[in-house]
Every structure is written in structure tokens, then in C-alpha cells.
Amino acid sequence: MEYNGINFDTYFKNYPDENGFFGKYGGAYITEDLKKAMEEITEAYFTICKSSKFISELRRIRRDFQGRPTPISHLERLSESLGNVQLYVKREDLNHTGAHKLNHCMGEALLAKYMGKKKVIAETGAGQHGVALATAAAYFGLECDIYMGTVDIAKQAPNVARMKILGANVVEVKEGLQTLKEAVDAAFAAYARDYKDSIYCIGSVLGPHPFPMMVRDFQSVVGIEAREQFMDMTGELPDAVVACVGGGSNAMGMFSGFLNDPVDIYGVEPLGRGEKLGDHAASLKYGTEGIMHGFNSIMLKDENGEPAPVYSVASGLDYPSSGPEHAFLHDLGRVKYDVVSDDETIDAFFTLSRLEGIIPAIESSHAVAYAMKLAKEMGKGSILINLSGRGDKDMDYIIEKYGIR
Ligand SMILES: *Cc1c(COP(=O)(O)O)cnc(C)c1O
């Protein structure tokens, strides 16, 4: 299928290019030391990902350890309450650890094993990526250093405990505002010192090449499964596909299965409390081109051109940029990026729980909220939503802030 001059039949072969660019976005804006390390990973990935041993081991892990394929569920009662459009969810909440992040962490850790590395390194904000990577490290018997700001350690005690139970070393970062940005810097610095024995594992389709490509490829299992399951269940393609976008990994995984189909694709960003800078984290909707954390994309900037403070009710979505491939698909118009507010999201959280018996993560509730609005607009047809994770991790926050509705 061709769209605005791009041939999607050969899309995955051409994007990213050999330097990691999706159009003008992506690349690797890093020090020479780190560049060497990234080149080593890129080369290893291109060799290993084609080996039948790697592919069959990853397949076996997905089936026997993660519980894949995750199903698709038809949301009959929610659909009926909205009109004639039929809504379906891809159940990444049923993936081991309760979200999609393990899909790329298992891939990255298996790559580390094949490369003979002893340790995996990462940063974490809310702790979800740290827990997923600590899980993968435990499975493969790798050491695991997770960098986390002091403020986040205090806020995310249960995830810190999970990482420690899984055998990870949680490294406290006391610099600056003591949150995600400082944790990224500290983790990258540690990796630059130790790249011979370790590998950095990025938590989304972000960072320097080859990570946006690698994480997309590992997550594409979601879209490939979903497309086949949806065809089996309904005999046709969905009219629309919807996913929430933080860094953009669950969305890229789902979208990659449908880019070459006549399907409308929607990425949903958090509008938070409103349109004012600092009140949301909708980088693709309100941001401009810029470089941070080693890649060129669309980002939210403060008056000095630095990454702006962001906010969302969903801690997994509060990042001031999104993956370079999303910036590319945004400019191309192949994917439409739109926003929902905190209030719409929390309504969707309670509605899906009450009508369908599925308590979604607050991140995923953004996609559900958007699909509920879209269903009313469309009037007929079908929508497939990526339910990126389950809401158990959000219970304490929901009860404290919103009570039980
Ligand atoms: C981390 C997280 C997200 C956001 O990350 P993406 O890379 O944008 O997918 C979304 N949903 C859940 C459940 C998460 O844990």
C-alpha cells in the first residue's frame, strides 16, 4: 500500500535507514565512546536476529514464560453502551508481569546473553521498565543495575521492592531533581564506563539507533498476533486501531501490524490537566523538532530549549518526547495523534472495569477513552485497542485520589 509517497510494502526494510533515521528523525547523537557501543549492538542485532536459534528461543520464551499469544477480547457490553461500533482489546494486561514492556525486555536480555554480556543496565521512572528488565535478568541469570532518582524511589516503593526481590541492584541517583532525566544521564554514564561487559536496555522506542528499531521489532509481536487473531475472530480487518503513546513502544508494536493495511491508526497522548506547557505530556501534538537523550524527534521544550516539565495522571506516559518513528508517521499523516484528558481517562478506567471485568492500567485507559469517543463519531464499524497493561499497579493511587466509583 502506498501512502503520501511512502511504499508500505517495503516499509520495514527501508525504515529506519542504515544510520537509524526515519526521515529526518532518529539517528544517534551521542559521544564517540557510546557510538562504538551502539555500533557493536547494531551489528550483533542484525546478525543474531536472523539466526534460527535466536528466533526459536525467543518464540519458546514468549510461549512458555510470558504466556503468549495474549488473546483479543470483544467488549460486548461496552460496545453496546456506546452504539453500533464494536470494540476489541488486545490483552497485553495478560502478558507476564501485566504489561507489554516484557516483550522488548526479554528480547534485549536474550540479545545480551548471545553477545556474552554479564549485566543489563537501565533507568526507570515509575519503575515499570525496571521491574520488566529485572524479570528478564532473573530469567537469564544476568546482573541488573537499575538507576532511579531519589524522589522516584520514595514514590514507587512497591516497584523498588519488586526489583530487589527479583535480584536487581537499584542505584539511587541524587543529582538535580532526582527523577527520570537524571536517572537517564546516570545510567548512560555508567554504561559508557562499562560497555564491554554490559548492555543498556532502553524502555521504549527511544534513544539512539538501534534502540527505536530493536524495541519496535521486539514489540511487533503484538501487532502480528493481533492482526491474525482479529481476522480469525471477525473475518475482516478492524476499521481503526488505537494505542496510547508515552515513549511509544506498545503503540509501535500494535501499529506495525497494520501500517500496510487500509486501517485508520490513532496514537493517543495524555492531555493531563490541559493545554498549558507543564500540564500535559502530548509531545507530538504540541511539541517541535529537537534532540534529547541521543535522538532527534518532536519534543516539548521550555524557554531555554531544554526538555520541558511534563505531567500526566499516568506515570508511564509522562515523557517530554516520543520515539522518532512516531514523529515520522505523524508528519507523514499515516498515524493520527490526538489527546484525551485525565478526567476522560479516569472515566474510561472505571467504565471498562465495571462493564467488562478488566481493570486497565491508567496508561492504557487513555486508549480506551479515545476509542469510546471515536466509536460515537464513527457510528459503525470496529475498533481494536491495545490494552497495554493491567491496573493492579494503580490501585493505591486511584483509591487515594478518586475513591471507589
Ligand atoms: C510504560 C507503559 C506505557 C507507555 O510506554 P510506551 O513505550 O509508550 O508503550 C503504556 N502502558 C503501560 C501499561 C506501561 O507500563
Coordinates of C-alpha atoms and ligand atoms in Angstrom, one line a residue:
M1 CA 0.0 0.0 0.0
E2 CA 1.3 3.5 -0.9
Y3 CA 0.6 6.5 1.4
N4 CA 1.9 10.0 0.7
G5 CA 4.7 8.7 -1.5
I6 CA 5.8 6.0 1.0
N7 CA 5.5 2.4 -0.1
F8 CA 4.4 0.4 2.9
D9 CA 5.0 -3.0 1.2
T10 CA 8.8 -2.4 1.8
Y11 CA 8.5 0.0 4.8
F12 CA 10.3 -2.2 7.4
K13 CA 13.2 -2.8 5.0
N14 CA 13.7 1.0 4.4
Y15 CA 12.8 2.4 7.8
P16 CA 15.0 3.2 9.6
D17 CA 17.9 3.6 7.2
E18 CA 21.3 2.3 8.0
N19 CA 22.1 5.3 10.2
G20 CA 18.9 4.8 12.2
F21 CA 16.8 7.6 10.5
F22 CA 13.1 7.6 9.9
G23 CA 13.1 10.6 7.5
K24 CA 14.9 13.3 9.5
Y25 CA 14.1 11.8 12.9
G26 CA 16.1 9.3 14.9
G27 CA 19.9 8.9 14.5
A28 CA 22.5 8.6 17.2
Y29 CA 23.5 11.9 18.8
I30 CA 26.0 10.6 21.4
T31 CA 29.6 10.6 22.4
E32 CA 32.2 8.6 20.4
D33 CA 32.5 6.0 23.2
L34 CA 28.8 5.4 23.2
K35 CA 28.7 5.4 19.4
K36 CA 31.2 2.5 19.4
A37 CA 29.0 0.6 21.9
M38 CA 25.8 1.2 19.8
E39 CA 27.6 0.1 16.7
E40 CA 28.5 -3.2 18.4
I41 CA 24.9 -3.7 19.5
T42 CA 23.6 -2.9 16.0
E43 CA 25.9 -5.3 14.3
A44 CA 25.2 -8.1 16.8
Y45 CA 21.4 -7.5 16.5
F46 CA 21.5 -7.7 12.7
T47 CA 23.4 -11.0 12.8
I48 CA 21.6 -12.6 15.8
C49 CA 18.0 -11.6 14.9
K50 CA 18.3 -13.6 11.7
S51 CA 19.7 -16.7 13.3
S52 CA 17.1 -19.5 13.6
K53 CA 18.4 -20.4 17.1
F54 CA 17.7 -16.9 18.4
I55 CA 14.3 -16.8 16.7
S56 CA 13.2 -20.1 18.0
E57 CA 14.4 -19.4 21.6
L58 CA 12.5 -16.1 21.7
R59 CA 9.4 -17.9 20.4
R60 CA 9.7 -20.5 23.1
I61 CA 10.2 -17.9 25.8
R62 CA 7.2 -16.0 24.6
R63 CA 5.0 -19.1 24.8
D64 CA 6.4 -20.9 27.9
F65 CA 7.4 -18.0 30.1
Q66 CA 5.3 -15.0 29.0
G67 CA 2.1 -16.8 28.2
R68 CA 1.9 -15.6 24.6
P69 CA -0.1 -15.2 22.4
T70 CA -2.2 -12.9 24.6
P71 CA -5.9 -13.0 23.5
I72 CA -8.2 -10.5 21.9
S73 CA -11.4 -9.8 23.7
H74 CA -14.6 -8.4 22.2
L75 CA -16.0 -5.7 24.5
E76 CA -19.7 -6.5 24.0
R77 CA -21.2 -4.6 26.9
L78 CA -19.1 -1.5 26.4
S79 CA -19.8 -1.5 22.6
E80 CA -23.5 -1.8 23.2
S81 CA -23.4 1.1 25.7
L82 CA -21.9 3.3 23.0
G83 CA -23.9 2.4 19.9
N84 CA -23.1 0.2 16.9
V85 CA -19.3 0.2 16.8
Q86 CA -17.7 -3.0 18.0
L87 CA -14.7 -2.5 20.3
Y88 CA -12.0 -5.2 20.9
V89 CA -8.9 -5.2 23.1
K90 CA -5.5 -6.9 22.6
R91 CA -4.8 -8.2 26.1
E92 CA -1.3 -7.2 26.9
D93 CA -2.5 -7.0 30.5
L94 CA -2.3 -10.8 30.4
N95 CA 1.3 -10.8 29.3
H96 CA 3.6 -12.0 32.2
T97 CA 4.2 -9.1 34.7
G98 CA 1.0 -7.5 33.5
A99 CA 2.1 -5.3 30.6
H100 CA 3.8 -5.2 27.2
K101 CA 7.2 -4.0 28.4
L102 CA 8.4 -7.5 29.0
N103 CA 8.2 -8.2 25.2
H104 CA 11.2 -6.0 24.5
C105 CA 13.0 -6.7 27.8
M106 CA 13.1 -10.4 27.0
G107 CA 14.4 -9.7 23.5
E108 CA 17.0 -7.2 24.8
A109 CA 18.2 -9.6 27.6
L110 CA 18.3 -12.6 25.2
L111 CA 20.5 -10.4 22.9
A112 CA 22.7 -9.6 25.9
K113 CA 23.1 -13.3 26.5
Y114 CA 24.0 -14.0 22.9
M115 CA 26.6 -11.2 23.0
G116 CA 28.2 -12.7 26.1
K117 CA 27.3 -9.7 28.3
K118 CA 27.1 -10.2 32.1
K119 CA 25.0 -7.3 33.0
V120 CA 22.0 -5.2 31.9
I121 CA 21.7 -1.5 32.8
A122 CA 18.7 0.8 32.6
E123 CA 17.0 3.7 34.1
T124 CA 13.4 3.8 35.4
G125 CA 11.0 6.5 36.4
A126 CA 7.8 4.9 37.7
G127 CA 9.6 1.6 38.0
Q128 CA 7.7 -0.4 35.4
H129 CA 10.6 -0.7 33.0
G130 CA 12.9 -1.6 35.9
V131 CA 10.6 -4.4 37.0
A132 CA 10.3 -5.8 33.5
L133 CA 14.0 -5.7 33.0
A134 CA 14.7 -7.2 36.4
T135 CA 12.4 -10.0 35.5
A136 CA 14.2 -10.7 32.3
A137 CA 17.6 -10.5 34.0
A138 CA 16.5 -13.0 36.7
Y139 CA 15.2 -15.4 33.9
F140 CA 18.6 -15.3 32.1
G141 CA 20.8 -15.1 35.2
L142 CA 22.2 -11.7 34.3
E143 CA 23.2 -8.9 36.7
C144 CA 20.9 -5.9 36.6
D145 CA 21.6 -2.3 37.6
I146 CA 18.6 0.0 37.6
Y147 CA 19.2 3.7 38.0
M148 CA 16.4 5.6 39.8
G149 CA 16.1 9.1 41.2
T150 CA 15.7 9.5 45.0
V151 CA 12.3 11.1 44.5
D152 CA 11.0 8.2 42.4
I153 CA 12.4 5.6 44.8
A154 CA 10.4 7.2 47.6
K155 CA 7.2 7.4 45.4
Q156 CA 7.4 3.9 43.9
A157 CA 8.2 1.7 47.0
P158 CA 6.3 -1.4 45.7
N159 CA 8.2 -1.4 42.4
V160 CA 11.5 -0.8 44.2
A161 CA 10.7 -3.9 46.4
R162 CA 9.8 -5.9 43.3
M163 CA 13.1 -5.1 41.6
K164 CA 15.1 -6.1 44.7
I165 CA 13.1 -9.3 45.2
L166 CA 14.0 -10.1 41.5
G167 CA 17.7 -9.7 42.4
A168 CA 18.3 -6.3 40.7
N169 CA 20.6 -3.6 42.2
V170 CA 18.6 -0.3 42.5
V171 CA 21.1 2.5 42.2
E172 CA 19.9 5.8 43.8
V173 CA 20.5 8.9 41.7
K174 CA 20.8 12.0 44.0
E175 CA 21.6 14.7 41.3
G176 CA 19.3 17.5 40.2
L177 CA 15.6 17.0 40.6
Q178 CA 16.3 13.3 41.4
T179 CA 13.8 11.9 38.8
L180 CA 13.8 10.3 35.4
K181 CA 16.0 12.7 33.5
E182 CA 18.9 12.5 36.0
A183 CA 18.4 8.7 36.1
V184 CA 18.8 8.5 32.3
D185 CA 22.1 10.6 32.5
A186 CA 23.5 8.4 35.3
A187 CA 22.6 5.2 33.6
F188 CA 24.2 6.3 30.3
A189 CA 27.4 7.4 32.2
A190 CA 27.6 4.0 33.9
Y191 CA 27.1 2.2 30.6
A192 CA 29.8 4.3 28.9
R193 CA 32.2 3.1 31.7
D194 CA 31.2 -0.5 31.4
Y195 CA 30.0 -1.3 27.9
K196 CA 32.4 -4.2 27.4
D197 CA 30.6 -6.3 29.9
S198 CA 27.1 -4.8 29.9
I199 CA 24.3 -3.7 27.6
Y200 CA 22.0 -0.8 28.1
C201 CA 18.3 -1.7 27.7
I202 CA 16.1 1.2 26.8
G203 CA 12.5 1.1 28.0
S204 CA 10.7 2.2 24.8
V205 CA 11.2 3.1 21.1
L206 CA 13.5 5.9 22.2
G207 CA 17.2 6.7 22.5
P208 CA 20.0 6.4 19.9
H209 CA 19.9 3.9 17.0
P210 CA 19.5 0.9 17.1
F211 CA 17.0 1.0 20.0
P212 CA 14.0 2.6 18.3
M213 CA 14.2 -0.1 15.7
M214 CA 15.1 -3.0 18.0
V215 CA 12.3 -2.2 20.5
R216 CA 9.8 -1.9 17.7
D217 CA 10.8 -5.2 16.2
F218 CA 10.5 -7.0 19.6
Q219 CA 7.1 -5.3 20.2
S220 CA 5.8 -6.1 16.7
V221 CA 4.7 -9.5 18.0
V222 CA 1.7 -7.6 19.5
G223 CA 0.6 -6.3 16.1
I224 CA 1.3 -9.5 14.2
E225 CA -0.7 -11.6 16.7
A226 CA -3.5 -9.1 16.9
R227 CA -4.0 -8.8 13.1
E228 CA -4.2 -12.6 12.7
Q229 CA -6.5 -13.0 15.8
F230 CA -8.8 -10.2 14.6
M231 CA -9.1 -11.8 11.2
D232 CA -9.9 -15.2 12.7
M233 CA -12.5 -13.7 15.1
T234 CA -14.3 -11.4 12.7
G235 CA -13.2 -12.4 9.1
E236 CA -12.0 -8.9 8.4
L237 CA -9.6 -6.1 9.4
P238 CA -10.6 -3.6 12.1
D239 CA -11.6 -0.1 10.7
A240 CA -9.5 1.6 13.3
V241 CA -6.6 0.7 15.7
V242 CA -5.9 2.7 18.8
A243 CA -3.0 2.8 21.3
C244 CA -1.6 5.1 24.0
V245 CA 1.7 6.8 23.3
G246 CA 4.3 7.6 26.0
G247 CA 7.7 6.8 24.5
G248 CA 5.6 4.8 22.0
S249 CA 6.6 1.1 22.3
N250 CA 3.2 -0.5 22.8
A251 CA 1.8 1.7 20.0
M252 CA 4.6 0.9 17.6
G253 CA 4.2 -2.8 18.3
M254 CA 0.5 -2.7 17.5
F255 CA 0.7 -0.2 14.6
S256 CA 3.5 -2.2 12.8
G257 CA 0.9 -5.0 12.2
F258 CA -1.4 -2.6 10.4
L259 CA 0.7 0.1 8.6
N260 CA 0.3 -1.6 5.3
D261 CA -3.5 -2.1 5.6
P262 CA -6.4 0.2 4.9
V263 CA -6.9 0.8 8.6
D264 CA -7.1 4.2 10.4
I265 CA -4.4 4.3 13.1
Y266 CA -4.6 6.6 16.2
G267 CA -1.9 7.3 18.8
V268 CA -3.3 8.8 22.0
E269 CA -1.2 11.2 24.1
P270 CA -2.0 12.5 27.6
L271 CA -3.6 15.9 27.8
G272 CA -3.3 15.7 31.6
R273 CA -4.9 18.8 33.2
G274 CA -4.9 20.9 30.0
E275 CA -3.1 22.5 27.1
K276 CA -0.7 24.7 29.1
L277 CA 3.0 23.6 29.0
G278 CA 3.7 21.6 32.1
D279 CA 0.1 20.4 32.4
H280 CA 0.4 17.6 29.8
A281 CA 2.8 15.3 28.0
A282 CA 1.4 15.5 24.5
S283 CA 4.7 15.9 22.7
L284 CA 3.6 15.0 19.2
K285 CA 0.5 17.3 19.4
Y286 CA 2.2 20.4 20.9
G287 CA 6.0 19.8 20.5
T288 CA 8.6 20.9 18.0
E289 CA 11.6 19.2 16.4
G290 CA 14.6 18.7 18.8
I291 CA 17.3 16.4 20.1
M292 CA 17.3 14.8 23.5
H293 CA 18.6 11.6 25.0
G294 CA 20.6 10.8 21.9
F295 CA 17.9 11.1 19.1
N296 CA 16.1 13.6 17.0
S297 CA 12.3 13.7 17.4
I298 CA 9.4 16.0 18.3
M299 CA 9.7 17.2 21.8
L300 CA 8.3 19.6 24.4
K301 CA 10.8 22.4 25.2
D302 CA 11.0 25.0 27.9
E303 CA 12.0 28.6 27.1
N304 CA 15.7 27.5 27.1
G305 CA 15.1 24.8 24.6
E306 CA 15.6 22.1 27.3
P307 CA 13.1 19.2 27.8
A308 CA 10.1 20.8 29.4
P309 CA 8.5 19.6 32.6
V310 CA 5.6 17.3 31.8
Y311 CA 2.6 15.9 33.6
S312 CA 0.1 13.0 33.2
V313 CA -2.1 11.1 35.6
A314 CA -0.3 8.0 34.1
S315 CA 3.3 7.9 35.2
G316 CA 4.2 5.7 32.3
L317 CA 3.2 8.4 29.8
D318 CA 5.0 11.5 31.3
Y319 CA 8.0 11.8 28.9
P320 CA 8.7 15.1 27.0
S321 CA 9.2 13.4 23.7
S322 CA 8.2 10.3 21.7
G323 CA 10.0 7.8 19.6
P324 CA 11.4 9.1 16.2
E325 CA 9.3 6.7 14.2
H326 CA 6.1 8.3 15.7
A327 CA 7.4 11.7 14.7
F328 CA 7.9 10.4 11.2
L329 CA 4.5 8.8 11.0
H330 CA 3.0 12.0 12.5
D331 CA 4.5 14.2 9.8
L332 CA 3.5 11.7 7.1
G333 CA -0.1 11.6 8.3
R334 CA -0.2 7.8 8.3
V335 CA -1.0 7.9 12.0
K336 CA -3.2 10.5 13.6
Y337 CA -2.1 11.6 17.1
D338 CA -4.7 13.1 19.4
V339 CA -5.2 13.6 23.1
V340 CA -7.5 12.7 26.0
S341 CA -7.6 14.4 29.4
D342 CA -7.0 12.9 32.9
D343 CA -10.8 13.1 33.5
E344 CA -11.8 11.3 30.4
T345 CA -9.1 8.7 31.2
I346 CA -10.3 8.0 34.7
D347 CA -13.9 7.7 33.5
A348 CA -12.8 5.1 31.0
F349 CA -10.8 3.3 33.7
F350 CA -14.0 2.8 35.8
T351 CA -16.3 2.1 32.8
L352 CA -14.1 -0.7 31.4
S353 CA -13.7 -2.2 34.8
R354 CA -17.4 -2.1 35.6
L355 CA -18.8 -3.2 32.1
E356 CA -16.1 -5.8 31.1
G357 CA -14.4 -7.1 34.2
I358 CA -11.0 -5.8 33.0
I359 CA -9.2 -3.2 35.3
P360 CA -6.8 -1.4 32.9
A361 CA -3.6 0.4 33.6
I362 CA -4.1 4.2 33.7
E363 CA -1.8 4.4 30.6
S364 CA -4.0 2.0 28.7
S365 CA -7.1 3.8 29.9
H366 CA -6.1 6.7 27.6
A367 CA -6.5 4.4 24.6
V368 CA -9.9 3.2 25.9
A369 CA -11.1 6.7 26.5
Y370 CA -10.2 7.8 23.0
A371 CA -11.8 4.7 21.4
M372 CA -15.0 5.4 23.3
K373 CA -15.1 8.9 21.8
L374 CA -14.2 7.6 18.3
A375 CA -16.9 4.9 18.5
K376 CA -19.5 7.6 18.9
E377 CA -18.1 9.6 16.0
M378 CA -17.8 6.6 13.6
G379 CA -21.3 5.3 14.2
K380 CA -20.5 1.9 12.7
G381 CA -17.5 -0.4 12.2
S382 CA -14.9 -1.8 14.6
I383 CA -12.0 -0.5 16.7
L384 CA -9.1 -2.6 18.0
I385 CA -7.5 -1.1 21.2
N386 CA -4.1 -2.1 22.5
L387 CA -4.7 -2.7 26.2
S388 CA -1.0 -2.2 27.1
G389 CA -1.3 -3.2 30.8
R390 CA -3.4 -4.1 33.8
G391 CA -4.3 -1.7 36.6
D392 CA -3.2 -3.5 39.7
K393 CA -0.2 -1.2 40.0
D394 CA -2.5 1.8 40.0
M395 CA -4.9 0.7 42.8
D396 CA -3.5 2.7 45.7
Y397 CA -3.3 5.8 43.6
I398 CA -6.8 5.5 42.3
I399 CA -8.3 4.8 45.7
E400 CA -6.5 7.8 47.3
K401 CA -7.2 10.3 44.5
Y402 CA -10.6 9.3 43.1
G403 CA -12.1 6.9 45.7
I404 CA -14.2 4.0 44.5
R405 CA -16.8 4.9 41.9
Ligands
LIG1 C1 5.2 2.1 30.2 C2 3.8 1.9 29.9 C3 3.2 2.6 28.8 C4 4.0 3.6 28.0 O1 5.1 3.2 27.3 P1 5.1 3.1 25.7 O2 6.5 2.9 25.4 O3 4.5 4.3 25.2 O4 4.3 1.9 25.4 C5 1.9 2.3 28.4 N1 1.2 1.4 29.1 C6 1.7 0.7 30.2 C7 0.9 -0.3 30.9 C8 3.1 0.9 30.6 O5 3.5 0.3 31.6

